[in-house]
Amino acid sequence: MALRRVLHYPDSRLRTQAKPVETVDDDIRQLIDDLLETMYEAPGIGLAATQVNVHKRVLVVDVSENHDQPHAFVNPVIEFAEGTQQREEGCLSVPGFYEPVERAEHIRVAALDRAGKAFTLEAQGLLAVCIQHECDHLDGKLFVDYLSSLKRQRIKKRLLKQSPDSPRRSALARAGPG
Ligand code: QAP
Ligand code: CO
């Protein structure tokens, strides 16, 4: 197990479209374990491979209070979504910012588990939001994309100013137009 470094908005690598996993092998299981460890350490309730600069369709979530109900999804597909809910969302790639976002209330997701076995899960409430948020990451999408451009620009400016782990100029160099 190992902690992985999480990319911060507006790093343009967060805009990468992740590729489907062809085989759920030990490398993918290692990635799942590292995502879980990195998520729990934060602490967070969801993390997608895109956020650690691995552009494969893998994500993990755990919305339980005791952090004892991890779910890993390989090649997740939201098969059905209905209703709406609005919740404050945050993101390990957008540290310190929380804003309400509207999402589907009830979803069904189909995916492969860590053994490569197909499964489906129905989810509502926070778990449904979290899965939708993490699936967005695999398509290069962030929760800030649902906010007004004014709010998004404000968040971007503040994160570029903070950039505790990287000089401002390299953060700017990696920042895309969004
Ligand atoms: C996505 O996000 C999510 O700003 C997962 O300083 C979040 O785990 C879905 C985190 C909320 C639904 C509702 C954020 C940790 C964790 C921060 C996270 C921070 C430290 C975010
Ligand atoms: Co996120």
PDB file of C-alpha atoms and ligand atoms in Angstrom:
ATOM      1  CA  MET A   1       0.000   0.000   0.000  1.00  0.00           C
ATOM      2  CA  ALA A   2       1.178   3.509  -0.687  1.00  0.00           C
ATOM      3  CA  LEU A   3      -0.125   7.031  -0.576  1.00  0.00           C
ATOM      4  CA  ARG A   4      -0.353   8.704  -3.966  1.00  0.00           C
ATOM      5  CA  ARG A   5      -0.064  12.399  -4.712  1.00  0.00           C
ATOM      6  CA  VAL A   6      -3.388  14.083  -5.544  1.00  0.00           C
ATOM      7  CA  LEU A   7      -3.488  16.618  -8.409  1.00  0.00           C
ATOM      8  CA  HIS A   8      -5.066  19.981  -7.617  1.00  0.00           C
ATOM      9  CA  TYR A   9      -7.383  22.061  -9.801  1.00  0.00           C
ATOM     10  CA  PRO A  10      -6.643  23.736 -12.204  1.00  0.00           C
ATOM     11  CA  ASP A  11      -4.054  21.119 -13.213  1.00  0.00           C
ATOM     12  CA  SER A  12      -4.916  20.237 -16.819  1.00  0.00           C
ATOM     13  CA  ARG A  13      -4.136  16.535 -16.207  1.00  0.00           C
ATOM     14  CA  LEU A  14      -7.455  16.409 -14.307  1.00  0.00           C
ATOM     15  CA  ARG A  15      -9.096  16.969 -17.727  1.00  0.00           C
ATOM     16  CA  THR A  16      -7.829  13.645 -19.142  1.00  0.00           C
ATOM     17  CA  GLN A  17     -10.380  11.101 -20.375  1.00  0.00           C
ATOM     18  CA  ALA A  18      -9.554   7.830 -18.578  1.00  0.00           C
ATOM     19  CA  LYS A  19      -9.237   4.581 -20.580  1.00  0.00           C
ATOM     20  CA  PRO A  20     -11.199   1.392 -19.842  1.00  0.00           C
ATOM     21  CA  VAL A  21      -9.330  -1.295 -17.915  1.00  0.00           C
ATOM     22  CA  GLU A  22      -8.820  -4.398 -20.072  1.00  0.00           C
ATOM     23  CA  THR A  23      -7.828  -6.825 -17.316  1.00  0.00           C
ATOM     24  CA  VAL A  24      -8.289  -6.500 -13.569  1.00  0.00           C
ATOM     25  CA  ASP A  25      -4.788  -7.644 -12.604  1.00  0.00           C
ATOM     26  CA  ASP A  26      -2.502  -7.103  -9.607  1.00  0.00           C
ATOM     27  CA  ASP A  27      -1.526  -3.612 -10.863  1.00  0.00           C
ATOM     28  CA  ILE A  28      -5.195  -2.590 -10.801  1.00  0.00           C
ATOM     29  CA  ARG A  29      -5.664  -4.148  -7.341  1.00  0.00           C
ATOM     30  CA  GLN A  30      -2.599  -2.208  -6.140  1.00  0.00           C
ATOM     31  CA  LEU A  31      -4.100   0.982  -7.608  1.00  0.00           C
ATOM     32  CA  ILE A  32      -7.398   0.285  -5.780  1.00  0.00           C
ATOM     33  CA  ASP A  33      -5.542  -0.250  -2.471  1.00  0.00           C
ATOM     34  CA  ASP A  34      -3.528   2.939  -2.948  1.00  0.00           C
ATOM     35  CA  LEU A  35      -6.660   4.944  -3.816  1.00  0.00           C
ATOM     36  CA  LEU A  36      -8.365   3.672  -0.651  1.00  0.00           C
ATOM     37  CA  GLU A  37      -5.339   4.443   1.511  1.00  0.00           C
ATOM     38  CA  THR A  38      -4.996   7.935   0.018  1.00  0.00           C
ATOM     39  CA  MET A  39      -8.736   8.587   0.431  1.00  0.00           C
ATOM     40  CA  TYR A  40      -8.825   7.426   4.077  1.00  0.00           C
ATOM     41  CA  GLU A  41      -5.721   9.398   4.942  1.00  0.00           C
ATOM     42  CA  ALA A  42      -7.191  12.685   3.624  1.00  0.00           C
ATOM     43  CA  PRO A  43      -9.834  11.875   4.911  1.00  0.00           C
ATOM     44  CA  GLY A  44     -12.253  11.732   2.003  1.00  0.00           C
ATOM     45  CA  ILE A  45     -15.283   9.739   0.879  1.00  0.00           C
ATOM     46  CA  GLY A  46     -14.310   9.150  -2.755  1.00  0.00           C
ATOM     47  CA  LEU A  47     -11.284   9.186  -5.047  1.00  0.00           C
ATOM     48  CA  ALA A  48     -10.841   8.496  -8.756  1.00  0.00           C
ATOM     49  CA  ALA A  49      -7.642   7.264 -10.446  1.00  0.00           C
ATOM     50  CA  THR A  50      -7.566  10.456 -12.561  1.00  0.00           C
ATOM     51  CA  GLN A  51      -6.895  12.442  -9.369  1.00  0.00           C
ATOM     52  CA  VAL A  52      -3.640  10.546  -8.781  1.00  0.00           C
ATOM     53  CA  ASN A  53      -2.651  10.962 -12.444  1.00  0.00           C
ATOM     54  CA  VAL A  54      -3.527   7.403 -13.494  1.00  0.00           C
ATOM     55  CA  HIS A  55      -5.844   7.597 -16.466  1.00  0.00           C
ATOM     56  CA  LYS A  56      -7.679   4.291 -16.075  1.00  0.00           C
ATOM     57  CA  ARG A  57     -11.384   3.871 -15.254  1.00  0.00           C
ATOM     58  CA  VAL A  58     -11.068   3.004 -11.571  1.00  0.00           C
ATOM     59  CA  LEU A  59     -12.615   4.717  -8.543  1.00  0.00           C
ATOM     60  CA  VAL A  60     -13.236   4.074  -4.866  1.00  0.00           C
ATOM     61  CA  VAL A  61     -15.845   5.395  -2.420  1.00  0.00           C
ATOM     62  CA  ASP A  62     -16.701   4.897   1.245  1.00  0.00           C
ATOM     63  CA  VAL A  63     -19.413   7.108   2.719  1.00  0.00           C
ATOM     64  CA  SER A  64     -19.752   5.082   5.955  1.00  0.00           C
ATOM     65  CA  GLU A  65     -19.163   6.776   9.297  1.00  0.00           C
ATOM     66  CA  ASN A  66     -16.614   4.198  10.445  1.00  0.00           C
ATOM     67  CA  HIS A  67     -14.761   4.054   7.114  1.00  0.00           C
ATOM     68  CA  ASP A  68     -15.413   0.334   6.941  1.00  0.00           C
ATOM     69  CA  GLN A  69     -17.538   0.055   3.780  1.00  0.00           C
ATOM     70  CA  PRO A  70     -15.142   0.535   0.857  1.00  0.00           C
ATOM     71  CA  HIS A  71     -16.462   0.070  -2.668  1.00  0.00           C
ATOM     72  CA  ALA A  72     -14.158  -0.188  -5.685  1.00  0.00           C
ATOM     73  CA  PHE A  73     -15.459   0.218  -9.236  1.00  0.00           C
ATOM     74  CA  VAL A  74     -13.569  -0.704 -12.387  1.00  0.00           C
ATOM     75  CA  ASN A  75     -15.065   0.520 -15.699  1.00  0.00           C
ATOM     76  CA  PRO A  76     -18.160   1.929 -13.953  1.00  0.00           C
ATOM     77  CA  VAL A  77     -21.210   2.767 -16.063  1.00  0.00           C
ATOM     78  CA  ILE A  78     -24.244   4.569 -14.670  1.00  0.00           C
ATOM     79  CA  GLU A  79     -27.040   2.513 -16.174  1.00  0.00           C
ATOM     80  CA  PHE A  80     -29.901   4.521 -14.796  1.00  0.00           C
ATOM     81  CA  ALA A  81     -30.354   7.773 -12.935  1.00  0.00           C
ATOM     82  CA  GLU A  82     -33.544   9.402 -11.673  1.00  0.00           C
ATOM     83  CA  GLY A  83     -34.761  12.184  -9.456  1.00  0.00           C
ATOM     84  CA  THR A  84     -32.650  15.068  -8.194  1.00  0.00           C
ATOM     85  CA  GLN A  85     -30.900  16.065  -4.986  1.00  0.00           C
ATOM     86  CA  GLN A  86     -28.647  18.935  -4.085  1.00  0.00           C
ATOM     87  CA  ARG A  87     -25.705  18.585  -1.689  1.00  0.00           C
ATOM     88  CA  GLU A  88     -22.581  20.471  -0.766  1.00  0.00           C
ATOM     89  CA  GLU A  89     -19.708  18.824  -2.585  1.00  0.00           C
ATOM     90  CA  GLY A  90     -16.014  19.040  -2.014  1.00  0.00           C
ATOM     91  CA  CYS A  91     -13.112  17.340  -3.741  1.00  0.00           C
ATOM     92  CA  LEU A  92      -9.604  16.321  -2.742  1.00  0.00           C
ATOM     93  CA  SER A  93      -8.481  18.015  -5.965  1.00  0.00           C
ATOM     94  CA  VAL A  94     -10.206  21.279  -4.940  1.00  0.00           C
ATOM     95  CA  PRO A  95      -9.088  21.498  -1.292  1.00  0.00           C
ATOM     96  CA  GLY A  96     -10.912  23.869   1.023  1.00  0.00           C
ATOM     97  CA  PHE A  97     -13.906  24.600  -1.237  1.00  0.00           C
ATOM     98  CA  TYR A  98     -17.455  23.256  -0.863  1.00  0.00           C
ATOM     99  CA  GLU A  99     -20.433  24.232  -3.000  1.00  0.00           C
ATOM    100  CA  PRO A 100     -23.909  22.816  -3.624  1.00  0.00           C
ATOM    101  CA  VAL A 101     -24.334  20.759  -6.806  1.00  0.00           C
ATOM    102  CA  GLU A 102     -27.468  19.153  -8.232  1.00  0.00           C
ATOM    103  CA  ARG A 103     -27.240  15.428  -9.051  1.00  0.00           C
ATOM    104  CA  ALA A 104     -29.538  12.445  -9.583  1.00  0.00           C
ATOM    105  CA  GLU A 105     -31.063  11.079  -6.356  1.00  0.00           C
ATOM    106  CA  HIS A 106     -31.069   7.414  -7.345  1.00  0.00           C
ATOM    107  CA  ILE A 107     -28.671   5.580  -9.642  1.00  0.00           C
ATOM    108  CA  ARG A 108     -27.685   2.104 -10.678  1.00  0.00           C
ATOM    109  CA  VAL A 109     -24.038   1.556 -11.543  1.00  0.00           C
ATOM    110  CA  ALA A 110     -22.572  -1.474 -13.299  1.00  0.00           C
ATOM    111  CA  ALA A 111     -18.858  -2.198 -12.891  1.00  0.00           C
ATOM    112  CA  LEU A 112     -16.204  -4.835 -12.273  1.00  0.00           C
ATOM    113  CA  ASP A 113     -15.003  -5.520  -8.738  1.00  0.00           C
ATOM    114  CA  ARG A 114     -11.398  -6.106  -7.626  1.00  0.00           C
ATOM    115  CA  ALA A 115     -11.673  -9.739  -8.711  1.00  0.00           C
ATOM    116  CA  GLY A 116     -12.771  -8.683 -12.208  1.00  0.00           C
ATOM    117  CA  LYS A 117     -16.308  -9.886 -11.558  1.00  0.00           C
ATOM    118  CA  ALA A 118     -19.253  -7.875 -12.914  1.00  0.00           C
ATOM    119  CA  PHE A 119     -21.703  -6.414 -10.396  1.00  0.00           C
ATOM    120  CA  THR A 120     -24.354  -3.719 -10.151  1.00  0.00           C
ATOM    121  CA  LEU A 121     -25.126  -1.463  -7.221  1.00  0.00           C
ATOM    122  CA  GLU A 122     -28.145   0.728  -6.610  1.00  0.00           C
ATOM    123  CA  ALA A 123     -27.450   3.853  -4.607  1.00  0.00           C
ATOM    124  CA  GLN A 124     -29.300   6.847  -3.237  1.00  0.00           C
ATOM    125  CA  GLY A 125     -28.416   9.946  -1.257  1.00  0.00           C
ATOM    126  CA  LEU A 126     -24.768  10.664  -0.476  1.00  0.00           C
ATOM    127  CA  LEU A 127     -23.469   7.389  -1.940  1.00  0.00           C
ATOM    128  CA  ALA A 128     -25.223   8.169  -5.244  1.00  0.00           C
ATOM    129  CA  VAL A 129     -23.740  11.686  -5.280  1.00  0.00           C
ATOM    130  CA  CYS A 130     -20.289  10.374  -4.519  1.00  0.00           C
ATOM    131  CA  ILE A 131     -20.368   7.786  -7.323  1.00  0.00           C
ATOM    132  CA  GLN A 132     -21.588  10.420  -9.815  1.00  0.00           C
ATOM    133  CA  HIS A 133     -18.861  12.849  -8.686  1.00  0.00           C
ATOM    134  CA  GLU A 134     -16.135  10.191  -9.069  1.00  0.00           C
ATOM    135  CA  CYS A 135     -17.444   8.957 -12.452  1.00  0.00           C
ATOM    136  CA  ASP A 136     -17.198  12.567 -13.661  1.00  0.00           C
ATOM    137  CA  HIS A 137     -13.465  12.564 -12.795  1.00  0.00           C
ATOM    138  CA  LEU A 138     -12.916   9.645 -15.200  1.00  0.00           C
ATOM    139  CA  ASP A 139     -14.309  11.876 -17.961  1.00  0.00           C
ATOM    140  CA  GLY A 140     -12.138  14.835 -16.961  1.00  0.00           C
ATOM    141  CA  LYS A 141     -15.002  16.645 -15.271  1.00  0.00           C
ATOM    142  CA  LEU A 142     -14.920  18.412 -11.884  1.00  0.00           C
ATOM    143  CA  PHE A 143     -17.693  19.635  -9.569  1.00  0.00           C
ATOM    144  CA  VAL A 144     -16.539  23.218 -10.156  1.00  0.00           C
ATOM    145  CA  ASP A 145     -17.735  22.809 -13.766  1.00  0.00           C
ATOM    146  CA  TYR A 146     -21.317  22.931 -12.417  1.00  0.00           C
ATOM    147  CA  LEU A 147     -20.738  26.298 -10.699  1.00  0.00           C
ATOM    148  CA  SER A 148     -21.000  29.772 -12.211  1.00  0.00           C
ATOM    149  CA  SER A 149     -17.853  30.836 -14.075  1.00  0.00           C
ATOM    150  CA  LEU A 150     -17.427  33.621 -11.503  1.00  0.00           C
ATOM    151  CA  LYS A 151     -17.261  31.108  -8.648  1.00  0.00           C
ATOM    152  CA  ARG A 152     -15.017  28.781 -10.643  1.00  0.00           C
ATOM    153  CA  GLN A 153     -12.563  31.569 -11.516  1.00  0.00           C
ATOM    154  CA  ARG A 154     -12.465  32.666  -7.881  1.00  0.00           C
ATOM    155  CA  ILE A 155     -11.639  29.119  -6.727  1.00  0.00           C
ATOM    156  CA  LYS A 156      -9.007  28.751  -9.447  1.00  0.00           C
ATOM    157  CA  LYS A 157      -7.279  32.007  -8.476  1.00  0.00           C
ATOM    158  CA  ARG A 158      -7.173  31.096  -4.799  1.00  0.00           C
ATOM    159  CA  LEU A 159      -5.819  27.604  -5.432  1.00  0.00           C
ATOM    160  CA  LEU A 160      -3.123  28.940  -7.780  1.00  0.00           C
ATOM    161  CA  LYS A 161      -2.115  31.460  -5.105  1.00  0.00           C
ATOM    162  CA  GLN A 162      -1.899  28.761  -2.410  1.00  0.00           C
ATOM    163  CA  SER A 163      -0.149  26.047  -4.460  1.00  0.00           C
ATOM    164  CA  PRO A 164       1.726  24.878  -1.331  1.00  0.00           C
ATOM    165  CA  ASP A 165       3.428  21.980  -3.082  1.00  0.00           C
ATOM    166  CA  SER A 166       4.409  23.606  -6.349  1.00  0.00           C
ATOM    167  CA  PRO A 167       5.594  27.027  -7.452  1.00  0.00           C
ATOM    168  CA  ARG A 168       2.939  29.250  -8.973  1.00  0.00           C
ATOM    169  CA  ARG A 169       4.578  29.342 -12.380  1.00  0.00           C
ATOM    170  CA  SER A 170       4.545  25.551 -12.807  1.00  0.00           C
ATOM    171  CA  ALA A 171       0.958  25.411 -11.589  1.00  0.00           C
ATOM    172  CA  LEU A 172       0.109  28.054 -14.205  1.00  0.00           C
ATOM    173  CA  ALA A 173       2.062  26.181 -16.857  1.00  0.00           C
ATOM    174  CA  ARG A 174      -0.004  23.065 -16.221  1.00  0.00           C
ATOM    175  CA  ALA A 175      -3.301  24.920 -15.963  1.00  0.00           C
ATOM    176  CA  GLY A 176      -5.567  24.519 -18.931  1.00  0.00           C
ATOM    177  CA  PRO A 177      -8.084  27.107 -20.172  1.00  0.00           C
ATOM    178  CA  GLY A 178     -10.741  25.865 -17.684  1.00  0.00           C
TER     179      GLY A 178
HETATM  180  C1  QAP B   1     -16.568  13.701  -3.390  1.00  0.00           C
HETATM  181  O1  QAP B   1     -14.756  14.297  -1.999  1.00  0.00           O
HETATM  182  C2  QAP B   1     -17.765  14.204  -2.635  1.00  0.00           C
HETATM  183  O2  QAP B   1     -11.628  20.228   0.561  1.00  0.00           O
HETATM  184  C3  QAP B   1     -15.447  13.190  -2.519  1.00  0.00           C
HETATM  185  O3  QAP B   1      -9.652  19.992   2.347  1.00  0.00           O
HETATM  186  C4  QAP B   1     -17.652  15.133  -1.596  1.00  0.00           C
HETATM  187  O4  QAP B   1     -13.826  13.131  -0.361  1.00  0.00           O
HETATM  188  C5  QAP B   1     -19.010  13.766  -2.955  1.00  0.00           C
HETATM  189  C6  QAP B   1     -11.733  16.622   1.090  1.00  0.00           C
HETATM  190  C7  QAP B   1     -18.769  15.597  -0.917  1.00  0.00           C
HETATM  191  C8  QAP B   1     -20.128  14.206  -2.262  1.00  0.00           C
HETATM  192  C9  QAP B   1     -20.015  15.117  -1.245  1.00  0.00           C
HETATM  193  C10 QAP B   1     -12.023  17.876   0.599  1.00  0.00           C
HETATM  194  C11 QAP B   1     -10.715  16.493   2.009  1.00  0.00           C
HETATM  195  C12 QAP B   1     -12.448  15.424   0.628  1.00  0.00           C
HETATM  196  C13 QAP B   1     -11.332  18.986   1.039  1.00  0.00           C
HETATM  197  C14 QAP B   1     -13.972  14.191  -0.894  1.00  0.00           C
HETATM  198  C15 QAP B   1     -10.311  18.857   1.961  1.00  0.00           C
HETATM  199  C16 QAP B   1     -10.006  17.594   2.454  1.00  0.00           C
HETATM  200  C17 QAP B   1     -13.309  15.412  -0.427  1.00  0.00           C
HETATM  201 CO    CO B   2     -13.424  14.878  -6.620  1.00  0.00          CO
END
